[in-house]
Amino acid sequence: MTSILVAVYNAEQTLSTCLDSLLHQSADDIQIICIDDASTDSSVSILRDYASRHANIDLVLLNENHGQAFARNQGIPLIRGEYTAFLDSDDRMAPDCIEKVERTFRSNPTTDCVLLNTIFEYPDGRRHAYRSDREDIDPPFDVLTGYEAFKRALTWDVHGWYVARTELYRTYPFDDTCHSYSDDNTTMEHYLHSREVRWCDARYYFIQHPDSCTRGLSIRRFDWLKANEAMHQRLVLWQMPHDIIDLYEEQRYYNLLECIRLYLRSKDAFTPAEQSSIIGTIHNAWRSIDTSTCLPWRVKYKPLYMPLHPFWSLFVFEQEIWCLVNAFFK
């Protein structure tokens, strides 16, 4: 049996499609665990209706909104399946997705994680596979050791849509350090502690919404930097080699640049209190990244990309110039 965790928050527009994709799976037996994260729309009513009609749906209702990672963790004690997956409440799975995953596990007893063939789907009907612009990683691989998958996941050459043996979820639950993004850290932790990670042509449809928390404009976007810091601390705790830490720190610096540029382009959309909080988060991230060792020279000395430690004001000014230059050439 496979158990599927579905964290729900204000998903009334997509929830039925999501649940129907699970109820119509060709696999013989699945458990669907829905955790409502204190929705304020009609999501709870939809969930109760589905649970009343389908015995394989377990329902957990939270009184306060904590974020996706926290919500998923509340469902872990209910898991009955040998394998565990998660599905976002605005996404869906192909009808044979779980059947293909279970077949892959049964055929490969040392495989602990099965990576799904993730398809990005847009409102206009366009579709493409994850990182389809990269021929070297699409499909990403047949099988990797857990450590190899972990290393490639640090830069997201290996993505985070997968099914794992349930013991991994019980031993390493979701990182709920932040409201958003920190659950990505759990993906890397699961890969690191796997014997094998194997790719499977089981389709997961990742629906692209411009107003989602990871793409829309909200203060939650900057949780990304806090989650990155939490991951850095884990790497140090696990005593990862310096080259691994430097690889991740380089990626963290690129994420920092993306966040400060997003903020500078759109800071008028935030309240003064939000602006103060965001700039504090960005400043803390800039200060905590040791760019002296992690950045290649072509980045460290590239105009408008230089970290400019320890001159915070000069770094911000540099990024403001980047935004002006980018806007001009657009």
Coordinates of C-alpha atoms in Angstrom, one line a residue:
M1 CA 0.0 0.0 0.0
T2 CA 1.0 3.6 -0.7
S3 CA -0.1 6.4 1.6
I4 CA -0.4 9.9 0.2
L5 CA -0.1 13.1 2.2
V6 CA -2.2 16.0 0.9
A7 CA -1.7 19.3 2.8
V8 CA -4.6 21.6 2.1
Y9 CA -5.0 25.4 2.5
N10 CA -7.7 27.4 0.7
A11 CA -7.7 25.0 -2.3
E12 CA -11.4 25.0 -3.1
Q13 CA -10.7 25.6 -6.8
T14 CA -8.4 22.7 -7.3
L15 CA -9.1 20.2 -4.5
S16 CA -11.6 18.1 -6.2
T17 CA -9.4 17.6 -9.3
C18 CA -6.5 16.7 -7.0
L19 CA -8.5 14.1 -4.9
D20 CA -10.1 12.6 -8.0
S21 CA -6.7 12.0 -9.5
L22 CA -5.9 9.9 -6.4
L23 CA -9.2 8.1 -6.2
H24 CA -8.9 7.0 -9.8
Q25 CA -5.4 5.5 -9.4
S26 CA -5.0 2.0 -11.0
A27 CA -3.1 0.8 -7.9
D28 CA -5.0 -1.8 -5.9
D29 CA -4.9 0.0 -2.5
I30 CA -3.9 3.5 -1.5
Q31 CA -4.5 5.6 1.6
I32 CA -5.2 9.3 1.2
I33 CA -4.4 11.5 4.3
C34 CA -5.7 15.0 3.9
I35 CA -4.6 17.6 6.4
D36 CA -6.4 20.9 6.3
D37 CA -4.1 23.8 7.5
A38 CA -6.9 26.0 8.8
S39 CA -8.5 26.9 5.5
T40 CA -10.9 29.9 5.4
D41 CA -12.7 28.9 2.2
S42 CA -14.8 25.9 1.5
S43 CA -11.9 23.4 1.5
V44 CA -13.0 21.7 4.7
S45 CA -16.5 21.1 3.4
I46 CA -15.1 19.5 0.3
L47 CA -12.8 17.3 2.3
R48 CA -15.6 16.2 4.6
D49 CA -17.8 15.3 1.6
Y50 CA -15.0 13.2 0.1
A51 CA -14.2 11.5 3.4
S52 CA -17.8 10.6 3.9
R53 CA -18.0 8.9 0.6
H54 CA -14.5 7.2 0.5
A55 CA -13.3 5.0 3.3
N56 CA -9.6 5.3 2.2
I57 CA -9.5 9.0 3.0
D58 CA -8.4 10.1 6.5
L59 CA -9.0 13.6 7.5
V60 CA -7.0 15.9 9.9
L61 CA -8.3 19.4 10.6
L62 CA -5.9 22.0 12.1
N63 CA -7.1 25.0 14.1
E64 CA -4.2 27.3 13.1
N65 CA -2.3 27.8 9.9
H66 CA 1.3 26.6 10.2
G67 CA 2.4 25.9 6.6
Q68 CA 2.7 22.9 4.4
A69 CA 5.6 21.1 6.2
F70 CA 4.0 21.3 9.6
A71 CA 0.6 20.1 8.1
R72 CA 2.2 17.1 6.4
N73 CA 3.9 16.1 9.7
Q74 CA 0.5 15.9 11.4
G75 CA -0.4 13.1 8.9
I76 CA 2.7 11.0 9.4
P77 CA 1.3 9.1 12.5
L78 CA -1.7 8.0 10.4
I79 CA 0.4 6.4 7.6
R80 CA -0.4 2.7 7.1
G81 CA 1.4 2.2 3.7
E82 CA 4.8 0.7 3.0
Y83 CA 5.5 3.7 0.8
T84 CA 4.6 7.3 1.3
A85 CA 4.1 10.1 -1.3
F86 CA 2.9 13.7 -1.0
L87 CA 0.7 15.6 -3.4
D88 CA 0.1 19.3 -3.3
S89 CA -3.6 20.2 -3.3
D90 CA -3.4 22.1 -6.6
D91 CA -1.5 19.3 -8.4
R92 CA -2.5 15.8 -9.7
M93 CA -1.1 12.4 -10.6
A94 CA -1.6 10.4 -13.7
P95 CA -3.9 7.4 -13.2
D96 CA -1.1 4.9 -13.3
C97 CA 1.4 6.9 -11.3
I98 CA 1.3 4.9 -8.0
E99 CA 1.1 1.6 -9.8
K100 CA 4.3 2.3 -11.7
V101 CA 6.0 3.5 -8.5
E102 CA 5.0 0.4 -6.5
R103 CA 6.2 -1.8 -9.4
T104 CA 9.6 0.0 -9.3
F105 CA 10.0 -0.6 -5.6
R106 CA 9.1 -4.2 -5.9
S107 CA 11.6 -4.8 -8.7
N108 CA 14.4 -3.0 -6.8
P109 CA 14.5 -3.9 -3.1
T110 CA 17.4 -1.6 -2.4
T111 CA 15.7 1.5 -3.8
D112 CA 14.4 3.8 -1.0
C113 CA 13.2 6.8 -3.1
V114 CA 11.5 6.7 -6.5
L115 CA 11.7 10.0 -8.4
L116 CA 8.5 10.9 -10.4
N117 CA 8.4 12.2 -14.0
T118 CA 7.3 15.7 -13.1
I119 CA 5.4 17.6 -15.8
F120 CA 4.9 21.4 -15.5
E121 CA 1.4 22.3 -16.7
Y122 CA 0.3 25.9 -17.4
P123 CA -3.1 27.5 -17.5
D124 CA -2.9 27.9 -21.3
G125 CA -2.4 24.1 -21.7
R126 CA 1.4 24.1 -22.3
R127 CA 3.4 21.3 -20.7
H128 CA 7.0 20.4 -20.4
A129 CA 9.1 18.0 -18.3
Y130 CA 11.1 19.3 -15.3
R131 CA 14.2 21.1 -16.6
S132 CA 13.5 20.1 -20.1
D133 CA 16.0 22.7 -21.3
R134 CA 18.8 20.5 -19.8
E135 CA 19.3 17.4 -22.0
D136 CA 21.8 16.0 -19.5
I137 CA 19.2 15.7 -16.8
D138 CA 15.9 14.9 -18.7
P139 CA 15.3 12.2 -17.9
P140 CA 17.7 12.8 -15.0
F141 CA 19.1 9.2 -14.5
D142 CA 18.1 5.6 -14.1
V143 CA 19.5 5.1 -10.6
L144 CA 21.8 7.0 -8.3
T145 CA 23.2 6.3 -4.9
G146 CA 21.5 8.3 -2.2
Y147 CA 24.6 10.4 -1.8
E148 CA 24.8 11.1 -5.5
A149 CA 21.1 12.1 -5.6
F150 CA 21.6 14.3 -2.5
K151 CA 24.5 16.1 -4.1
R152 CA 22.6 16.8 -7.3
A153 CA 19.5 17.9 -5.3
L154 CA 21.6 20.7 -3.7
T155 CA 21.4 22.5 -7.0
W156 CA 18.0 21.0 -8.0
D157 CA 19.5 19.0 -10.9
V158 CA 17.4 16.3 -9.2
H159 CA 14.0 17.6 -8.2
G160 CA 11.9 16.9 -5.1
W161 CA 8.8 15.1 -6.3
Y162 CA 9.2 11.5 -5.2
V163 CA 7.8 8.5 -3.3
A164 CA 9.9 7.1 -0.4
R165 CA 9.7 4.1 1.9
T166 CA 7.6 5.1 4.9
E167 CA 10.5 4.6 7.3
L168 CA 12.3 7.5 5.9
Y169 CA 9.3 9.8 6.7
R170 CA 9.0 8.4 10.2
T171 CA 12.7 8.8 10.8
Y172 CA 13.2 12.2 9.0
P173 CA 9.9 14.1 9.1
F174 CA 9.4 17.4 7.2
D175 CA 11.6 20.3 8.2
D176 CA 9.0 22.9 9.4
T177 CA 11.5 25.6 10.3
C178 CA 9.7 28.0 8.1
H179 CA 6.1 28.5 6.9
S180 CA 7.3 27.9 3.3
Y181 CA 10.2 26.2 1.5
S182 CA 11.8 24.4 4.4
D183 CA 10.2 21.1 3.3
D184 CA 12.6 21.1 0.4
N185 CA 15.3 20.4 3.0
T186 CA 13.6 17.1 3.8
T187 CA 13.9 16.0 0.2
M188 CA 17.7 16.3 0.4
E189 CA 17.7 14.5 3.8
H190 CA 15.7 11.6 2.4
Y191 CA 18.0 11.3 -0.5
L192 CA 21.1 11.4 1.7
H193 CA 19.8 8.5 3.8
S194 CA 18.7 6.4 0.9
R195 CA 20.5 3.4 -0.4
E196 CA 19.3 4.1 -4.0
V197 CA 17.2 6.8 -5.7
R198 CA 15.6 5.6 -8.9
W199 CA 13.8 7.5 -11.7
C200 CA 10.4 6.2 -12.8
D201 CA 8.2 7.3 -15.7
A202 CA 5.3 7.9 -13.3
R203 CA 3.7 11.3 -14.1
Y204 CA 3.2 14.0 -11.5
Y205 CA 1.5 17.1 -12.9
F206 CA 2.8 20.3 -11.2
I207 CA 0.2 22.9 -12.0
Q208 CA 1.7 26.4 -12.5
H209 CA -0.2 29.2 -10.7
P210 CA 1.3 32.7 -10.8
D211 CA -0.2 33.6 -7.5
S212 CA 1.1 30.6 -5.5
C213 CA 3.2 31.2 -2.4
T214 CA 6.4 30.2 -4.3
R215 CA 5.7 32.4 -7.3
G216 CA 3.4 35.1 -6.2
L217 CA 4.4 38.3 -4.5
S218 CA 4.2 37.9 -0.7
I219 CA 6.5 38.1 2.3
R220 CA 6.4 34.3 2.3
R221 CA 8.7 34.3 -0.7
F222 CA 11.6 35.4 1.5
D223 CA 11.2 32.3 3.8
W224 CA 13.4 30.8 1.0
L225 CA 16.4 32.4 2.6
K226 CA 15.6 31.2 6.1
A227 CA 15.0 27.7 4.8
N228 CA 18.4 27.9 3.0
E229 CA 20.1 28.8 6.3
A230 CA 18.4 25.9 8.0
M231 CA 19.8 23.6 5.3
H232 CA 23.2 25.0 5.7
Q233 CA 23.1 24.3 9.4
R234 CA 22.1 20.7 8.7
L235 CA 25.0 20.3 6.3
V236 CA 27.4 21.5 9.0
L237 CA 25.7 19.2 11.6
W238 CA 26.1 16.2 9.3
Q239 CA 29.8 17.1 8.9
M240 CA 29.5 17.2 5.1
P241 CA 32.8 17.7 3.2
H242 CA 33.8 21.3 2.4
D243 CA 33.2 20.9 -1.3
I244 CA 29.5 19.9 -0.6
I245 CA 29.0 22.9 1.8
D246 CA 30.7 25.3 -0.7
L247 CA 28.4 23.9 -3.5
Y248 CA 25.3 24.6 -1.5
E249 CA 26.6 28.0 -0.3
E250 CA 27.2 29.0 -4.0
Q251 CA 23.6 28.1 -4.7
R252 CA 22.4 30.0 -1.6
Y253 CA 24.2 33.1 -2.8
Y254 CA 22.3 32.9 -6.2
N255 CA 19.1 32.6 -4.2
L256 CA 20.1 35.6 -2.2
L257 CA 20.6 37.6 -5.4
E258 CA 17.2 36.5 -6.7
C259 CA 15.5 37.6 -3.5
I260 CA 17.1 41.0 -3.1
R261 CA 16.4 41.8 -6.8
L262 CA 12.8 40.7 -6.4
Y263 CA 12.5 42.9 -3.3
L264 CA 14.1 46.0 -4.9
R265 CA 11.8 45.6 -8.0
S266 CA 8.6 45.4 -5.9
K267 CA 9.2 46.8 -2.5
D268 CA 6.4 49.3 -2.9
A269 CA 4.0 46.4 -2.7
F270 CA 5.0 45.7 0.9
T271 CA 4.0 47.6 4.0
P272 CA 6.8 49.4 5.9
A273 CA 6.8 46.6 8.6
E274 CA 7.1 44.0 5.9
Q275 CA 9.9 45.9 4.2
S276 CA 11.8 46.0 7.4
S277 CA 11.3 42.3 8.0
I278 CA 12.3 41.4 4.4
I279 CA 15.5 43.5 4.4
G280 CA 16.5 42.0 7.7
T281 CA 16.1 38.5 6.3
I282 CA 18.1 39.4 3.2
H283 CA 20.8 41.1 5.3
N284 CA 21.2 38.1 7.6
A285 CA 21.5 35.8 4.6
W286 CA 24.2 38.1 3.0
R287 CA 26.1 38.2 6.2
S288 CA 26.0 34.4 6.9
I289 CA 27.3 33.2 3.5
D290 CA 31.0 32.8 3.4
T291 CA 31.5 33.9 -0.2
S292 CA 35.3 33.9 0.1
T293 CA 35.4 30.1 -0.4
C294 CA 32.2 29.1 -2.1
L295 CA 32.0 31.4 -5.1
P296 CA 34.0 30.8 -8.3
W297 CA 36.2 33.8 -9.4
R298 CA 33.9 34.4 -12.4
V299 CA 31.1 35.2 -10.0
K300 CA 33.0 36.8 -7.2
Y301 CA 34.4 39.5 -9.4
K302 CA 31.6 39.8 -12.0
P303 CA 30.1 43.3 -12.1
L304 CA 26.8 43.5 -10.3
Y305 CA 27.2 40.1 -8.8
M306 CA 30.1 40.7 -6.4
P307 CA 29.2 40.0 -2.7
L308 CA 31.1 43.2 -1.6
H309 CA 31.7 42.0 2.0
P310 CA 31.7 43.7 4.4
F311 CA 30.0 46.7 2.8
W312 CA 26.2 46.0 3.0
S313 CA 25.1 49.4 1.7
L314 CA 27.4 49.1 -1.3
F315 CA 26.0 45.6 -2.0
V316 CA 22.5 46.9 -1.9
F317 CA 23.5 49.8 -4.2
E318 CA 25.1 47.4 -6.6
Q319 CA 21.8 45.4 -6.8
E320 CA 19.8 48.5 -7.3
I321 CA 22.0 49.2 -10.3
W322 CA 21.4 45.7 -11.6
C323 CA 17.7 46.2 -11.4
L324 CA 18.0 49.5 -13.3
V325 CA 20.1 47.9 -16.0
N326 CA 17.9 44.9 -16.3
A327 CA 14.8 47.1 -16.6
F328 CA 16.5 49.3 -19.3
F329 CA 17.4 46.3 -21.5
K330 CA 13.9 44.8 -21.2

